[in-house]
Coordinates of C-alpha atoms in Angstrom, one line a residue:
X893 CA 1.9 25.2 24.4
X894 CA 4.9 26.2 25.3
X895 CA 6.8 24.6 28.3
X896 CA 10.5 25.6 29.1
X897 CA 12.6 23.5 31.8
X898 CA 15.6 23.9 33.6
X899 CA 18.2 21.6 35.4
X900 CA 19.5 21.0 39.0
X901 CA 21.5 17.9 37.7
X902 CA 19.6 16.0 39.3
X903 CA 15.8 17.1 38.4
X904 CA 13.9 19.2 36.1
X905 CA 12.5 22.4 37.1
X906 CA 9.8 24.4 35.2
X907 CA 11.7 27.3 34.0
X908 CA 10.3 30.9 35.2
X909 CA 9.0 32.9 32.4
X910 CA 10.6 35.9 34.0
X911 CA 13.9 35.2 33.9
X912 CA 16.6 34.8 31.5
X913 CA 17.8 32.1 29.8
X914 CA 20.4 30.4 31.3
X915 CA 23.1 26.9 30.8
X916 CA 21.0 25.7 32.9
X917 CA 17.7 25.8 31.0
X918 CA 18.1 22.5 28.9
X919 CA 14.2 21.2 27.3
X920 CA 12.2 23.5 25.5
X921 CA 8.7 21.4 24.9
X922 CA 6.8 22.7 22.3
X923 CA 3.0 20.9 22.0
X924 CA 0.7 21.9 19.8
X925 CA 2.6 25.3 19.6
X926 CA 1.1 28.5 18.0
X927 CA 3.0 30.6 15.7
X928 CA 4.3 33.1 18.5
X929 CA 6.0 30.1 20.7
X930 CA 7.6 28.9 17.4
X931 CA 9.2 32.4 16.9
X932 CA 10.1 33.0 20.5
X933 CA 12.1 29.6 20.5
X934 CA 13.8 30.6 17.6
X935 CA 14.7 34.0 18.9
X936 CA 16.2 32.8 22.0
X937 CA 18.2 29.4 20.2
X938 CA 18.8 31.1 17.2
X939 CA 17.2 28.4 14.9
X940 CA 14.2 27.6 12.8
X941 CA 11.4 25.1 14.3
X942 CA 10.2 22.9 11.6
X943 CA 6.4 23.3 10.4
X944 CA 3.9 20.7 10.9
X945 CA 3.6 19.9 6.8
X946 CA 7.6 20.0 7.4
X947 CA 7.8 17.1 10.0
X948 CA 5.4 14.8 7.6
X949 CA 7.8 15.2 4.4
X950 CA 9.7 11.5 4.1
X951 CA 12.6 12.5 2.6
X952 CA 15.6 12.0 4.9
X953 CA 17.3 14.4 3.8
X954 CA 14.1 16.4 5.3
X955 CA 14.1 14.4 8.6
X956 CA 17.6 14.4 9.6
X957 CA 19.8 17.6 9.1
X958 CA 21.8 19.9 10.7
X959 CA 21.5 23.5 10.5
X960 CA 22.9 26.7 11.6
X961 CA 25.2 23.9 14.4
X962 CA 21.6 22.3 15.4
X963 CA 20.6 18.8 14.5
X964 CA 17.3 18.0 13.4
X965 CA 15.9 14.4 13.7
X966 CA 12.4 13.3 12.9
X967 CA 10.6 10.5 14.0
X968 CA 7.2 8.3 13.7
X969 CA 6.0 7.5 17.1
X970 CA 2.4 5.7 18.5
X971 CA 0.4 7.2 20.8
X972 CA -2.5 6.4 22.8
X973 CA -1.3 2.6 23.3
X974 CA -4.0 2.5 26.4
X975 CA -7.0 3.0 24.2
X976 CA -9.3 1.4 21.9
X977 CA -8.0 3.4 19.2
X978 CA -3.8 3.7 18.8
X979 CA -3.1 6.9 17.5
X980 CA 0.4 8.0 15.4
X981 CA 2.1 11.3 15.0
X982 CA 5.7 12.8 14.2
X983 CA 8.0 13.9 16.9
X984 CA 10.8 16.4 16.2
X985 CA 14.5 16.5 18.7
X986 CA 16.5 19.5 17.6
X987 CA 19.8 19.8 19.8
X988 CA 21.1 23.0 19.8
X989 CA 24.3 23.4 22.3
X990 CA 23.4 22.0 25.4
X991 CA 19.5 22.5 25.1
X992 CA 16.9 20.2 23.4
X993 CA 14.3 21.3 21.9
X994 CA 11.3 19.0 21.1
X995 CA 7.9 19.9 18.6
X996 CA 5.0 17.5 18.9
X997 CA 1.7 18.0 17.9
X998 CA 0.2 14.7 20.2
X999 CA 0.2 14.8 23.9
X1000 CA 1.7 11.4 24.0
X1001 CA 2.0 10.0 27.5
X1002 CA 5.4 9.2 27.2
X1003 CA 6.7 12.7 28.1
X1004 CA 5.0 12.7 31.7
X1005 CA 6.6 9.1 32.0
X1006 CA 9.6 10.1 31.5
X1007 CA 9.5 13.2 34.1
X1008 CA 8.1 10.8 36.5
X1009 CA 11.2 8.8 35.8
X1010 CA 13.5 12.1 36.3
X1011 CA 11.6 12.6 39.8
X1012 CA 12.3 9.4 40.7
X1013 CA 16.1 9.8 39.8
X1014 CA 15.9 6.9 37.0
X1015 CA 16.6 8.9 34.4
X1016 CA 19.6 12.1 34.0
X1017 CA 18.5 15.3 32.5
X1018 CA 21.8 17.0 32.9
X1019 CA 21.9 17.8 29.3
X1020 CA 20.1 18.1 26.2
X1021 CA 21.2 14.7 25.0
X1022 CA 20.6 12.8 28.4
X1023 CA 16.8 14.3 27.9
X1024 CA 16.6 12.8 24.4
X1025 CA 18.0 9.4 25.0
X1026 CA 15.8 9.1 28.2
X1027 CA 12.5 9.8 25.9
X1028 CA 13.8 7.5 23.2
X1029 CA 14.2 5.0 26.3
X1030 CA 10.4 5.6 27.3
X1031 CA 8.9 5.1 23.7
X1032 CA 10.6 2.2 23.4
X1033 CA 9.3 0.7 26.8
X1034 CA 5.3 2.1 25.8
X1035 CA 5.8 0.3 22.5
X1036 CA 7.3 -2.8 24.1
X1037 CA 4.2 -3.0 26.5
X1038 CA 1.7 -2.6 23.8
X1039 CA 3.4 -5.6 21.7
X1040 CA 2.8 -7.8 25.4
X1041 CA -0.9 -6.3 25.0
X1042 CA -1.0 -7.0 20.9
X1043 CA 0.0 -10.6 22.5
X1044 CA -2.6 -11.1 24.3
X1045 CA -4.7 -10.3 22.4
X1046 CA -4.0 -12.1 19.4
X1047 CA -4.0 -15.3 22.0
X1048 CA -7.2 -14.2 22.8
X1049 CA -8.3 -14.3 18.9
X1050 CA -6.7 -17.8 18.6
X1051 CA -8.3 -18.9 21.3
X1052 CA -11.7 -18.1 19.4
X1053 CA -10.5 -19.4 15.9
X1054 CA -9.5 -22.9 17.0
X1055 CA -12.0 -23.7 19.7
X1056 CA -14.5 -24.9 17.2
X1057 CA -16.5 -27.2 19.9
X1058 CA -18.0 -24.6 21.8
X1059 CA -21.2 -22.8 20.6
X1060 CA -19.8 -19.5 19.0
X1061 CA -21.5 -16.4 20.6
X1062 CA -21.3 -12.7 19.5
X1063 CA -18.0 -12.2 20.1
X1064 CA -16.5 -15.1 18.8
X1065 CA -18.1 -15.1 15.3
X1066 CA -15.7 -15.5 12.8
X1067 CA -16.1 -12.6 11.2
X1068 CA -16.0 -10.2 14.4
X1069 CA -12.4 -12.1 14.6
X1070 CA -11.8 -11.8 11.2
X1071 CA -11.7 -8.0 11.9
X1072 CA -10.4 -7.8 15.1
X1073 CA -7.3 -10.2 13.4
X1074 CA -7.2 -7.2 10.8
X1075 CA -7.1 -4.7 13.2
X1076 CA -4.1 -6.0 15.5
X1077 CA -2.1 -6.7 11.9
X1078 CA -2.7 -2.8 11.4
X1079 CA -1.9 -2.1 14.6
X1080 CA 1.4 -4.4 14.6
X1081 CA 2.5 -2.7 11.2
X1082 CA 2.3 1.3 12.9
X1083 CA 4.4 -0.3 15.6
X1084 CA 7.0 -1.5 12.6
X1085 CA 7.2 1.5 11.1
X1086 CA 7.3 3.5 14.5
X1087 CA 10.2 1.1 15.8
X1088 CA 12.1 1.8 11.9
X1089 CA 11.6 5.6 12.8
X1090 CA 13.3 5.6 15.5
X1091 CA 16.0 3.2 15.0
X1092 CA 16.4 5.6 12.4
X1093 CA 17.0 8.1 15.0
X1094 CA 18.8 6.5 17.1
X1095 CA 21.6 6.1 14.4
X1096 CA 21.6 9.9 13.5
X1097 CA 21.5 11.2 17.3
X1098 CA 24.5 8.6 17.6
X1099 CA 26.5 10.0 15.0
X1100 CA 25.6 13.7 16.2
X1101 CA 26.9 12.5 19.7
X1102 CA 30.1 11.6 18.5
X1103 CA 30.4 15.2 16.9
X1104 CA 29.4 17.0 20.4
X1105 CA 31.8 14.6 22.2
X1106 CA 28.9 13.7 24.8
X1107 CA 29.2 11.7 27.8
X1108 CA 30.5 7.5 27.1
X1109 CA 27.3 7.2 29.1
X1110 CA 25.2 8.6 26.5
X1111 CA 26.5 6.5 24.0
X1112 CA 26.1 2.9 25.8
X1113 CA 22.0 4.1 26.5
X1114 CA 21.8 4.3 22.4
X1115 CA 24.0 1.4 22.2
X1116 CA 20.9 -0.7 25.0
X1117 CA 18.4 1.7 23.1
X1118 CA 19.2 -0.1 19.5
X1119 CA 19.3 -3.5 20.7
X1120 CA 15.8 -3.6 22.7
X1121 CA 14.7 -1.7 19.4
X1122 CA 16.3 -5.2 17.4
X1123 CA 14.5 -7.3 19.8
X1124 CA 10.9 -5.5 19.5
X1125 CA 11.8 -6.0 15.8
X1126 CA 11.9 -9.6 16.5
X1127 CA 8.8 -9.9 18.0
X1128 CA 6.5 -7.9 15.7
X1129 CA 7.9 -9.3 12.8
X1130 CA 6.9 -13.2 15.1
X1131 CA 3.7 -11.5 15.7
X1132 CA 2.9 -10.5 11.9
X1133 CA 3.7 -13.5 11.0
X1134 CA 1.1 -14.8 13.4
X1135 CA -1.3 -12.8 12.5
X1136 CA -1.1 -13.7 9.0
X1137 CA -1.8 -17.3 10.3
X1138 CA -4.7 -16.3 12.0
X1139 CA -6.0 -14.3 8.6
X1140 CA -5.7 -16.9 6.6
X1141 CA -7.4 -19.9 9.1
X1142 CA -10.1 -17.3 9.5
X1143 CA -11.0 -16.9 5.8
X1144 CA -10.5 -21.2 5.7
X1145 CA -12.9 -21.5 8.0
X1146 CA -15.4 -19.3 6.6
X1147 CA -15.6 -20.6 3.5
X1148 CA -15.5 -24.3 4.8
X1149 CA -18.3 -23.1 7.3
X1150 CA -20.0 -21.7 3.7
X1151 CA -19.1 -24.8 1.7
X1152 CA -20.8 -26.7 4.2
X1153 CA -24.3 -25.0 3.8
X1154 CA -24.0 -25.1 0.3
X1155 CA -23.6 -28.6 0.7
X1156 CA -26.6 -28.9 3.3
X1157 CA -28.7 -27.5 0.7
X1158 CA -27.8 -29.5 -1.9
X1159 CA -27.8 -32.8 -0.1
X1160 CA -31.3 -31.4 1.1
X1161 CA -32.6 -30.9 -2.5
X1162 CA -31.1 -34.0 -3.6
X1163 CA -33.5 -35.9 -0.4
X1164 CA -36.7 -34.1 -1.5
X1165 CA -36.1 -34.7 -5.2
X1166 CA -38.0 -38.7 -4.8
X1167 CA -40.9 -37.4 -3.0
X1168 CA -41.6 -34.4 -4.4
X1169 CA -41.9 -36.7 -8.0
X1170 CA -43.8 -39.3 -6.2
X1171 CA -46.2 -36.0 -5.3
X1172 CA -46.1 -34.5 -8.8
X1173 CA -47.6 -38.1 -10.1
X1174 CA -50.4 -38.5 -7.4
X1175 CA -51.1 -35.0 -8.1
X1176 CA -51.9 -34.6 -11.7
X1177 CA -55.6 -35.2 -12.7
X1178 CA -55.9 -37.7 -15.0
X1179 CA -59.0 -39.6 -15.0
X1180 CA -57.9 -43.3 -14.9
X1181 CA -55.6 -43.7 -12.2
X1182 CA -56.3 -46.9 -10.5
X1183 CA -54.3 -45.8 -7.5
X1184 CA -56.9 -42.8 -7.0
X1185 CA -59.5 -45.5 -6.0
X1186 CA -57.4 -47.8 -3.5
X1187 CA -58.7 -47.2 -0.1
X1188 CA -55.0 -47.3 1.2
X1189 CA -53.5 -44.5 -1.8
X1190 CA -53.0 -42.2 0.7
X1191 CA -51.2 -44.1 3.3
X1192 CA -49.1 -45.8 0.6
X1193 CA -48.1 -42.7 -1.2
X1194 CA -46.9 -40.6 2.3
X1195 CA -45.1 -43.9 2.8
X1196 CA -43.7 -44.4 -0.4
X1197 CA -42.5 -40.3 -0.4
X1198 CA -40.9 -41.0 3.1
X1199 CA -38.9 -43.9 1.9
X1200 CA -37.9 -42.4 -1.0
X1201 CA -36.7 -39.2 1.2
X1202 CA -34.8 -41.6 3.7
X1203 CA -33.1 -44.3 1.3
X1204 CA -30.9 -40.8 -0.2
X1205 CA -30.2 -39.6 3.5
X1206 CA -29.2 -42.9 4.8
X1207 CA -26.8 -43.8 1.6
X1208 CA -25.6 -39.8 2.1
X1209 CA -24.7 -40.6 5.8
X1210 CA -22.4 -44.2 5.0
X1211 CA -20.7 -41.9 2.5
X1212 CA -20.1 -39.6 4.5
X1213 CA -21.5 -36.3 3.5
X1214 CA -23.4 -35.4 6.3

């Protein structure tokens, strides 16, 4: 799809399919686009779109370029933060004059934020590079309120790690928070690599700045844009750190929670080891066994298993093994 908008200065204004092209038009948003849209962009900015295989390459050499006096810059961005599962996907800013053209193949919710945010008059769309910098500015605030949610989270899993006196129910087995622990650290990681990719971006669409002679106001954004990406940096790296805590108290605690009932068994076999003897005696059939004629055998032989089963368990409790 296909959608082309053009600026008042002071808003963004789908663009009329009807009518020319203008220095006005400045966003070209290309989602999910077919073959034709990718070839009518190009005819009317004179450039080539990158491919979908094209945005995956990792070369940077493949992600940031200029060509034909339009800079390419590729970036890794999350998507999806409100739902069980976070998705990921590349996102592609090609400035061309005083346009911007952006190919995604995700509708990530950051792009209607930010048009709310140009309604609203919080964010400029006069040019190309005032569009850019204001969607950098609004991935940056979606991935710093998934970290608080990460947070939460991972207090949440803490929360059932350590509290070992309450009964542990479904959800607070260890290994459902084994998993979940496992899942956040993946999620944590995409978020790493995402804020890398765009820092990455950030330093390429400043040096592209420079060479376009934007506005000083685009270049204090970047400026605030690379510092709140250092700080997210911060925290995730905090947070992985955490999370590798958690992972490792987890697996403790499973295998002490294994260890001890291996040691219940033993201690258990170890108990029934006396009586079950005092059993196998009384129980084989030889023919002169004085104790076979006692009218008290019985009694004294289920006494005599029972003491020998709780002499073991009380010299196992002084010691301190159960």
């Amino acid at each position: 799809m296909l959608t082309i908008y053009d600026t008042t200065g002071h808003s963004l204004l789908k663009h009329n399919e009807t009518a020319p092209i203008t220095s006005d038009t400045v966003w070209f948003d290309l989602l999910n686009p077919t073959k034709e849209e990718d070839n009518h962009v190009e005819s009317l900015l004179k450039i080539s779109v990158p491919t979908r295989a094209e945005m995956r390459e990792i070369e940077a050499s493949s992600r940031f370029y200029q060509e034909n006096g339009a800079s390419y810059m590729t970036g890794y961005i999350v998507h999806n933060i409100d739902e069980q599962t976070l998705g990921s996907s590349t996102l592609t800013f090609i400035l061309t004059g005083n346009a911007l053209v952006t190919v995604r193949y995700t509708d990530t919710k950051a792009f209607p934020d930010f048009l709310s945010r140009v309604d609203r008059g919080d964010a400029t769309c006069k040019t190309g590079a005032a569009i850019m910098i204001g969607i950098i500015e609004t991935l940056i605030e979606r991935q710093a309120d998934l970290i608080v949610q990460i947070q939460d989270r991972v207090d949440k899993t803490a929360q059932g790690v350590f509290e070992l006196r309450k009964r542990r129910t479904r959800d607070t087995k260890l290994d459902v928070l084994l998993k979940g622990t496992g899942k956040q650290g993946d999620i944590v990681a995409r978020v790493t690599e995402s804020a890398t990719s765009i820092e990455r971006v950030l330093h390429f669409f400043k040096n592209t700045a420079q060479e376009r002679n934007c506005d000083g106001k685009i270049f204090q954004r970047i400026e605030t844009a690379d510092r709140d990406l250092k700080s997210l940096a911060e925290h995730t790296r905090f947070l992985s750190d955490r999370i590798g805590f958690l992972l490792n108290a987890t697996l403790g605690l499973i295998s002490n929670e294994q260890n001890q009932i291996i040691k219940l068994f033993s201690v258990m076999a170890v108990m029934l080891m006396p009586p079950t003897l005092v059993a196998s005696i009384y129980g084989m059939n030889f023919r002169h066994m004085p104790e076979l004629e006692w009218l008290e055998g019985y009694p004294w032989a289920l006494g005599l298993m029972f003491l020998s089963a709780v002499i073991p368990f009380i010299i196992f409790r002084r010691k301190g093994w159960l």
